């Protein structure tokens, strides 16, 4: 089950382990927590063996530059928003909260490359026949980066400043959360391999090649068909 670190809510201690207290603080987190609870109830009734994979902030893109993240509407997550600012689709990045109890006042998160996340699923599937009842694993890097650190690192990748403004905190956001991924390493033989530079570089490769996202591909695919119809009509 694709769960999330949001089930840990506002953690009292970081890094969080699979045994850390749970309790969501926003609607998205509650959907994940309720999903876990439903599966746990079915497993307790003897009907299912369950693997809960709690994701920490997936970012990045495939290194080929052919597959990337293209959210509909205004992005809700940090990196997609930064990417759209960098290609000119947004004027500036809104940073919500600069007064959190963190080293630089901005929120801290554990970011994981989407390819590492995919490999975590494969490792979990290899173990599927050995799992009985409910098992839970954190899929993260074990390191947190603040929003300010993310902006600075991204500016180094694109080679220019990224326009950004600071605004008030958003309800439901937390100060900090990063993982202790040692259980996944010990049980599944998995650990994240790609660092923050790789995550940002791969994401920027895709976005810079596709500034309008997949809409460009759809338009390019439709164009030859229109030309063909015109030629046939003439």
PDB file of C-alpha atoms in Angstrom:
ATOM      1  CA  UNK A   1       0.000   0.000   0.000  1.00  0.00           C
ATOM      2  CA  UNK A   2       1.323   3.417  -0.995  1.00  0.00           C
ATOM      3  CA  UNK A   3       1.191   5.143   2.359  1.00  0.00           C
ATOM      4  CA  UNK A   4       2.949   8.306   3.469  1.00  0.00           C
ATOM      5  CA  UNK A   5       5.077   9.881   6.158  1.00  0.00           C
ATOM      6  CA  UNK A   6       2.109  12.191   6.756  1.00  0.00           C
ATOM      7  CA  UNK A   7       0.673   9.456   9.007  1.00  0.00           C
ATOM      8  CA  UNK A   8       3.273  10.509  11.598  1.00  0.00           C
ATOM      9  CA  UNK A   9       1.647  13.933  11.873  1.00  0.00           C
ATOM     10  CA  UNK A  10       3.828  16.451  13.725  1.00  0.00           C
ATOM     11  CA  UNK A  11       6.482  14.126  15.159  1.00  0.00           C
ATOM     12  CA  UNK A  12       7.784  14.717  18.645  1.00  0.00           C
ATOM     13  CA  UNK A  13      11.168  13.296  17.669  1.00  0.00           C
ATOM     14  CA  UNK A  14      13.048  12.913  14.400  1.00  0.00           C
ATOM     15  CA  UNK A  15      14.028  10.837  12.628  1.00  0.00           C
ATOM     16  CA  UNK A  16      10.803   8.853  12.736  1.00  0.00           C
ATOM     17  CA  UNK A  17      10.805   5.075  12.845  1.00  0.00           C
ATOM     18  CA  UNK A  18       8.000   2.700  11.937  1.00  0.00           C
ATOM     19  CA  UNK A  19       7.171   2.566  15.658  1.00  0.00           C
ATOM     20  CA  UNK A  20       6.815   6.336  16.047  1.00  0.00           C
ATOM     21  CA  UNK A  21       3.371   7.597  17.122  1.00  0.00           C
ATOM     22  CA  UNK A  22       0.931   8.178  14.283  1.00  0.00           C
ATOM     23  CA  UNK A  23      -1.826  10.734  13.871  1.00  0.00           C
ATOM     24  CA  UNK A  24      -2.333  12.875  10.784  1.00  0.00           C
ATOM     25  CA  UNK A  25      -2.716  16.666  10.867  1.00  0.00           C
ATOM     26  CA  UNK A  26      -4.207  17.269   7.393  1.00  0.00           C
ATOM     27  CA  UNK A  27      -6.826  15.642   5.112  1.00  0.00           C
ATOM     28  CA  UNK A  28      -4.264  13.954   2.877  1.00  0.00           C
ATOM     29  CA  UNK A  29      -2.591  12.366   5.883  1.00  0.00           C
ATOM     30  CA  UNK A  30      -5.931  11.141   7.206  1.00  0.00           C
ATOM     31  CA  UNK A  31      -6.714   9.399   3.904  1.00  0.00           C
ATOM     32  CA  UNK A  32      -3.444   7.503   4.167  1.00  0.00           C
ATOM     33  CA  UNK A  33      -3.923   6.679   7.834  1.00  0.00           C
ATOM     34  CA  UNK A  34      -7.475   5.452   7.283  1.00  0.00           C
ATOM     35  CA  UNK A  35      -6.263   3.386   4.343  1.00  0.00           C
ATOM     36  CA  UNK A  36      -3.717   1.718   6.597  1.00  0.00           C
ATOM     37  CA  UNK A  37      -6.356   1.081   9.261  1.00  0.00           C
ATOM     38  CA  UNK A  38      -8.753  -0.557   6.811  1.00  0.00           C
ATOM     39  CA  UNK A  39      -6.010  -2.863   5.534  1.00  0.00           C
ATOM     40  CA  UNK A  40      -4.915  -3.696   9.070  1.00  0.00           C
ATOM     41  CA  UNK A  41      -8.494  -4.658   9.953  1.00  0.00           C
ATOM     42  CA  UNK A  42      -8.769  -6.940   6.942  1.00  0.00           C
ATOM     43  CA  UNK A  43      -5.411  -8.503   7.768  1.00  0.00           C
ATOM     44  CA  UNK A  44      -6.518  -9.081  11.371  1.00  0.00           C
ATOM     45  CA  UNK A  45      -9.547 -10.945  10.038  1.00  0.00           C
ATOM     46  CA  UNK A  46      -7.170 -13.264   8.214  1.00  0.00           C
ATOM     47  CA  UNK A  47      -7.989 -12.131   4.718  1.00  0.00           C
ATOM     48  CA  UNK A  48      -4.864 -10.347   3.617  1.00  0.00           C
ATOM     49  CA  UNK A  49      -1.124  -9.991   4.058  1.00  0.00           C
ATOM     50  CA  UNK A  50      -0.246  -6.299   3.936  1.00  0.00           C
ATOM     51  CA  UNK A  51       2.918  -4.334   3.182  1.00  0.00           C
ATOM     52  CA  UNK A  52       2.665  -0.674   4.130  1.00  0.00           C
ATOM     53  CA  UNK A  53       5.278   1.522   2.425  1.00  0.00           C
ATOM     54  CA  UNK A  54       5.412   4.960   4.018  1.00  0.00           C
ATOM     55  CA  UNK A  55       6.826   7.334   1.401  1.00  0.00           C
ATOM     56  CA  UNK A  56       8.848  10.385   2.273  1.00  0.00           C
ATOM     57  CA  UNK A  57       8.568  13.257  -0.293  1.00  0.00           C
ATOM     58  CA  UNK A  58       9.312  11.718  -3.718  1.00  0.00           C
ATOM     59  CA  UNK A  59      10.925  14.100  -6.211  1.00  0.00           C
ATOM     60  CA  UNK A  60      13.090  13.907  -9.330  1.00  0.00           C
ATOM     61  CA  UNK A  61      12.510  12.285 -12.704  1.00  0.00           C
ATOM     62  CA  UNK A  62      13.866   9.487 -14.819  1.00  0.00           C
ATOM     63  CA  UNK A  63      17.437  10.260 -15.828  1.00  0.00           C
ATOM     64  CA  UNK A  64      16.528   9.915 -19.532  1.00  0.00           C
ATOM     65  CA  UNK A  65      14.534  13.132 -19.312  1.00  0.00           C
ATOM     66  CA  UNK A  66      11.536  11.368 -20.894  1.00  0.00           C
ATOM     67  CA  UNK A  67       9.407  10.853 -17.784  1.00  0.00           C
ATOM     68  CA  UNK A  68       8.752  13.568 -15.224  1.00  0.00           C
ATOM     69  CA  UNK A  69       6.177  15.110 -12.932  1.00  0.00           C
ATOM     70  CA  UNK A  70       3.563  17.380 -14.510  1.00  0.00           C
ATOM     71  CA  UNK A  71       0.916  18.301 -11.904  1.00  0.00           C
ATOM     72  CA  UNK A  72      -2.438  19.687 -12.967  1.00  0.00           C
ATOM     73  CA  UNK A  73      -3.079  23.270 -11.919  1.00  0.00           C
ATOM     74  CA  UNK A  74      -0.941  25.037  -9.322  1.00  0.00           C
ATOM     75  CA  UNK A  75       1.551  22.584  -7.779  1.00  0.00           C
ATOM     76  CA  UNK A  76       1.042  21.782  -4.114  1.00  0.00           C
ATOM     77  CA  UNK A  77       4.552  20.411  -3.617  1.00  0.00           C
ATOM     78  CA  UNK A  78       7.824  22.300  -3.449  1.00  0.00           C
ATOM     79  CA  UNK A  79       9.941  21.018  -6.340  1.00  0.00           C
ATOM     80  CA  UNK A  80       7.252  21.034  -9.067  1.00  0.00           C
ATOM     81  CA  UNK A  81       6.522  24.635  -8.122  1.00  0.00           C
ATOM     82  CA  UNK A  82      10.219  25.558  -8.294  1.00  0.00           C
ATOM     83  CA  UNK A  83      10.495  23.884 -11.685  1.00  0.00           C
ATOM     84  CA  UNK A  84       7.573  25.831 -13.113  1.00  0.00           C
ATOM     85  CA  UNK A  85       9.043  29.074 -11.814  1.00  0.00           C
ATOM     86  CA  UNK A  86      12.384  28.216 -13.415  1.00  0.00           C
ATOM     87  CA  UNK A  87      10.808  27.712 -16.867  1.00  0.00           C
ATOM     88  CA  UNK A  88       8.687  30.852 -16.574  1.00  0.00           C
ATOM     89  CA  UNK A  89       5.268  29.317 -15.971  1.00  0.00           C
ATOM     90  CA  UNK A  90       5.060  30.923 -12.506  1.00  0.00           C
ATOM     91  CA  UNK A  91       6.380  34.332 -11.447  1.00  0.00           C
ATOM     92  CA  UNK A  92       7.863  33.231  -8.150  1.00  0.00           C
ATOM     93  CA  UNK A  93       7.862  30.496  -5.541  1.00  0.00           C
ATOM     94  CA  UNK A  94       5.729  31.006  -2.459  1.00  0.00           C
ATOM     95  CA  UNK A  95       7.509  29.797   0.678  1.00  0.00           C
ATOM     96  CA  UNK A  96       4.910  29.203   3.366  1.00  0.00           C
ATOM     97  CA  UNK A  97       6.469  29.818   6.749  1.00  0.00           C
ATOM     98  CA  UNK A  98       9.884  31.155   7.736  1.00  0.00           C
ATOM     99  CA  UNK A  99       9.382  30.981  11.492  1.00  0.00           C
ATOM    100  CA  UNK A 100       9.293  27.249  12.170  1.00  0.00           C
ATOM    101  CA  UNK A 101      11.440  25.868  15.021  1.00  0.00           C
ATOM    102  CA  UNK A 102      14.081  24.647  12.554  1.00  0.00           C
ATOM    103  CA  UNK A 103      17.673  25.823  11.999  1.00  0.00           C
ATOM    104  CA  UNK A 104      16.711  28.356   9.309  1.00  0.00           C
ATOM    105  CA  UNK A 105      13.012  28.791  10.073  1.00  0.00           C
ATOM    106  CA  UNK A 106      11.692  26.896   7.046  1.00  0.00           C
ATOM    107  CA  UNK A 107      10.182  23.421   6.971  1.00  0.00           C
ATOM    108  CA  UNK A 108      12.474  20.402   6.768  1.00  0.00           C
ATOM    109  CA  UNK A 109      11.626  17.284   4.755  1.00  0.00           C
ATOM    110  CA  UNK A 110      13.204  14.006   3.676  1.00  0.00           C
ATOM    111  CA  UNK A 111      13.299  13.935  -0.141  1.00  0.00           C
ATOM    112  CA  UNK A 112      13.709  10.675  -2.055  1.00  0.00           C
ATOM    113  CA  UNK A 113      14.368  10.120  -5.752  1.00  0.00           C
ATOM    114  CA  UNK A 114      11.406   8.546  -7.547  1.00  0.00           C
ATOM    115  CA  UNK A 115      13.670   5.852  -9.033  1.00  0.00           C
ATOM    116  CA  UNK A 116      14.895   4.869  -5.567  1.00  0.00           C
ATOM    117  CA  UNK A 117      11.258   4.747  -4.491  1.00  0.00           C
ATOM    118  CA  UNK A 118      10.397   2.460  -7.399  1.00  0.00           C
ATOM    119  CA  UNK A 119      13.260   0.171  -6.492  1.00  0.00           C
ATOM    120  CA  UNK A 120      11.954   0.055  -2.935  1.00  0.00           C
ATOM    121  CA  UNK A 121       8.700  -1.363  -4.300  1.00  0.00           C
ATOM    122  CA  UNK A 122      10.561  -4.044  -6.216  1.00  0.00           C
ATOM    123  CA  UNK A 123      12.472  -5.052  -3.101  1.00  0.00           C
ATOM    124  CA  UNK A 124       9.194  -5.214  -1.164  1.00  0.00           C
ATOM    125  CA  UNK A 125       7.590  -7.408  -3.823  1.00  0.00           C
ATOM    126  CA  UNK A 126      10.522  -9.816  -3.613  1.00  0.00           C
ATOM    127  CA  UNK A 127       9.638 -10.293   0.048  1.00  0.00           C
ATOM    128  CA  UNK A 128       5.884 -10.544  -0.453  1.00  0.00           C
ATOM    129  CA  UNK A 129       5.676 -14.321  -0.022  1.00  0.00           C
ATOM    130  CA  UNK A 130       7.492 -14.067   3.315  1.00  0.00           C
ATOM    131  CA  UNK A 131       5.184 -11.456   4.831  1.00  0.00           C
ATOM    132  CA  UNK A 132       2.317 -12.512   7.050  1.00  0.00           C
ATOM    133  CA  UNK A 133      -0.108 -10.050   8.572  1.00  0.00           C
ATOM    134  CA  UNK A 134       0.939  -6.386   8.432  1.00  0.00           C
ATOM    135  CA  UNK A 135       4.469  -5.081   7.894  1.00  0.00           C
ATOM    136  CA  UNK A 136       5.542  -1.446   7.607  1.00  0.00           C
ATOM    137  CA  UNK A 137       8.615   0.227   6.140  1.00  0.00           C
ATOM    138  CA  UNK A 138       9.767   3.823   5.783  1.00  0.00           C
ATOM    139  CA  UNK A 139      11.086   4.644   2.319  1.00  0.00           C
ATOM    140  CA  UNK A 140      13.290   7.705   2.702  1.00  0.00           C
ATOM    141  CA  UNK A 141      16.926   8.785   2.740  1.00  0.00           C
ATOM    142  CA  UNK A 142      17.260   9.478   6.461  1.00  0.00           C
ATOM    143  CA  UNK A 143      18.263  13.089   5.848  1.00  0.00           C
ATOM    144  CA  UNK A 144      16.194  16.270   5.984  1.00  0.00           C
ATOM    145  CA  UNK A 145      16.579  19.418   3.888  1.00  0.00           C
ATOM    146  CA  UNK A 146      14.940  22.761   4.603  1.00  0.00           C
ATOM    147  CA  UNK A 147      13.086  24.803   2.014  1.00  0.00           C
ATOM    148  CA  UNK A 148      15.908  27.355   2.017  1.00  0.00           C
ATOM    149  CA  UNK A 149      18.441  24.578   1.406  1.00  0.00           C
ATOM    150  CA  UNK A 150      16.317  23.234  -1.442  1.00  0.00           C
ATOM    151  CA  UNK A 151      16.162  26.653  -3.095  1.00  0.00           C
ATOM    152  CA  UNK A 152      19.924  27.150  -2.795  1.00  0.00           C
ATOM    153  CA  UNK A 153      20.682  23.695  -4.193  1.00  0.00           C
ATOM    154  CA  UNK A 154      18.250  24.186  -7.072  1.00  0.00           C
ATOM    155  CA  UNK A 155      19.750  27.578  -7.927  1.00  0.00           C
ATOM    156  CA  UNK A 156      23.120  25.860  -8.278  1.00  0.00           C
ATOM    157  CA  UNK A 157      21.610  23.332 -10.692  1.00  0.00           C
ATOM    158  CA  UNK A 158      19.912  25.907 -12.934  1.00  0.00           C
ATOM    159  CA  UNK A 159      22.723  28.446 -12.622  1.00  0.00           C
ATOM    160  CA  UNK A 160      20.639  31.477 -11.626  1.00  0.00           C
ATOM    161  CA  UNK A 161      18.556  32.823  -8.732  1.00  0.00           C
ATOM    162  CA  UNK A 162      15.051  31.483  -8.248  1.00  0.00           C
ATOM    163  CA  UNK A 163      12.501  34.220  -7.467  1.00  0.00           C
ATOM    164  CA  UNK A 164      10.723  33.458  -4.191  1.00  0.00           C
ATOM    165  CA  UNK A 165       8.697  35.242  -1.537  1.00  0.00           C
ATOM    166  CA  UNK A 166       7.955  34.292   2.043  1.00  0.00           C
ATOM    167  CA  UNK A 167       4.379  34.025   3.244  1.00  0.00           C
ATOM    168  CA  UNK A 168       2.541  32.929   6.358  1.00  0.00           C
ATOM    169  CA  UNK A 169       2.404  29.265   7.298  1.00  0.00           C
ATOM    170  CA  UNK A 170      -0.262  27.065   5.739  1.00  0.00           C
ATOM    171  CA  UNK A 171      -2.642  25.173   8.032  1.00  0.00           C
ATOM    172  CA  UNK A 172      -1.744  21.493   8.167  1.00  0.00           C
ATOM    173  CA  UNK A 173       1.963  21.950   7.407  1.00  0.00           C
ATOM    174  CA  UNK A 174       4.475  20.665   9.944  1.00  0.00           C
ATOM    175  CA  UNK A 175       7.903  21.928  10.935  1.00  0.00           C
ATOM    176  CA  UNK A 176      10.042  18.896  10.194  1.00  0.00           C
ATOM    177  CA  UNK A 177       9.950  15.221   9.385  1.00  0.00           C
ATOM    178  CA  UNK A 178      12.582  12.844   8.118  1.00  0.00           C
ATOM    179  CA  UNK A 179      12.979   9.111   8.252  1.00  0.00           C
ATOM    180  CA  UNK A 180      14.971   6.418   9.902  1.00  0.00           C
ATOM    181  CA  UNK A 181      15.089   4.014   6.929  1.00  0.00           C
ATOM    182  CA  UNK A 182      17.181   1.345   8.649  1.00  0.00           C
ATOM    183  CA  UNK A 183      14.320  -1.170   8.855  1.00  0.00           C
ATOM    184  CA  UNK A 184      13.948  -1.162   5.067  1.00  0.00           C
ATOM    185  CA  UNK A 185      17.694  -1.634   4.736  1.00  0.00           C
ATOM    186  CA  UNK A 186      17.749  -4.527   7.183  1.00  0.00           C
ATOM    187  CA  UNK A 187      14.546  -6.260   6.073  1.00  0.00           C
ATOM    188  CA  UNK A 188      14.401  -5.531   2.353  1.00  0.00           C
ATOM    189  CA  UNK A 189      18.033  -4.966   1.465  1.00  0.00           C
ATOM    190  CA  UNK A 190      17.057  -1.541   0.128  1.00  0.00           C
ATOM    191  CA  UNK A 191      18.402   1.934   0.655  1.00  0.00           C
ATOM    192  CA  UNK A 192      18.247   5.168  -1.318  1.00  0.00           C
ATOM    193  CA  UNK A 193      21.222   5.619  -3.642  1.00  0.00           C
ATOM    194  CA  UNK A 194      20.650   9.020  -5.264  1.00  0.00           C
ATOM    195  CA  UNK A 195      21.531  12.255  -3.490  1.00  0.00           C
ATOM    196  CA  UNK A 196      19.799  15.625  -3.607  1.00  0.00           C
ATOM    197  CA  UNK A 197      21.907  16.830  -6.543  1.00  0.00           C
ATOM    198  CA  UNK A 198      20.777  13.872  -8.642  1.00  0.00           C
ATOM    199  CA  UNK A 199      17.139  14.448  -7.674  1.00  0.00           C
ATOM    200  CA  UNK A 200      17.240  18.113  -8.688  1.00  0.00           C
ATOM    201  CA  UNK A 201      19.334  17.563 -11.815  1.00  0.00           C
ATOM    202  CA  UNK A 202      17.081  14.806 -13.138  1.00  0.00           C
ATOM    203  CA  UNK A 203      13.950  16.844 -12.430  1.00  0.00           C
ATOM    204  CA  UNK A 204      15.406  19.912 -14.145  1.00  0.00           C
ATOM    205  CA  UNK A 205      16.484  17.860 -17.183  1.00  0.00           C
ATOM    206  CA  UNK A 206      12.897  16.769 -17.758  1.00  0.00           C
ATOM    207  CA  UNK A 207      11.278  20.149 -17.056  1.00  0.00           C
ATOM    208  CA  UNK A 208      13.762  22.155 -19.125  1.00  0.00           C
ATOM    209  CA  UNK A 209      13.146  19.839 -22.087  1.00  0.00           C
ATOM    210  CA  UNK A 210       9.387  19.980 -21.519  1.00  0.00           C
ATOM    211  CA  UNK A 211       8.643  23.492 -20.226  1.00  0.00           C
ATOM    212  CA  UNK A 212       4.894  23.041 -20.764  1.00  0.00           C
ATOM    213  CA  UNK A 213       4.911  19.469 -19.505  1.00  0.00           C
ATOM    214  CA  UNK A 214       3.059  16.734 -21.321  1.00  0.00           C
ATOM    215  CA  UNK A 215       0.758  19.273 -22.960  1.00  0.00           C
ATOM    216  CA  UNK A 216       3.533  19.879 -25.482  1.00  0.00           C
ATOM    217  CA  UNK A 217       3.654  16.196 -26.400  1.00  0.00           C
ATOM    218  CA  UNK A 218      -0.110  16.098 -26.853  1.00  0.00           C
ATOM    219  CA  UNK A 219      -0.019  19.144 -29.124  1.00  0.00           C
ATOM    220  CA  UNK A 220       2.853  17.734 -31.170  1.00  0.00           C
ATOM    221  CA  UNK A 221       1.030  14.434 -31.602  1.00  0.00           C
ATOM    222  CA  UNK A 222      -2.169  16.116 -32.716  1.00  0.00           C
ATOM    223  CA  UNK A 223      -0.499  18.434 -35.255  1.00  0.00           C
ATOM    224  CA  UNK A 224       0.484  15.829 -37.909  1.00  0.00           C
ATOM    225  CA  UNK A 225      -3.080  14.483 -37.921  1.00  0.00           C
ATOM    226  CA  UNK A 226      -4.458  17.957 -38.614  1.00  0.00           C
ATOM    227  CA  UNK A 227      -1.983  18.497 -41.438  1.00  0.00           C
ATOM    228  CA  UNK A 228      -2.917  15.167 -42.985  1.00  0.00           C
ATOM    229  CA  UNK A 229      -6.614  16.046 -42.975  1.00  0.00           C
ATOM    230  CA  UNK A 230      -5.826  19.360 -44.675  1.00  0.00           C
ATOM    231  CA  UNK A 231      -3.783  17.624 -47.354  1.00  0.00           C
ATOM    232  CA  UNK A 232      -6.543  15.097 -48.012  1.00  0.00           C
ATOM    233  CA  UNK A 233      -9.176  17.825 -48.270  1.00  0.00           C
ATOM    234  CA  UNK A 234      -7.159  19.691 -50.835  1.00  0.00           C
TER     235      UNK A 234
END
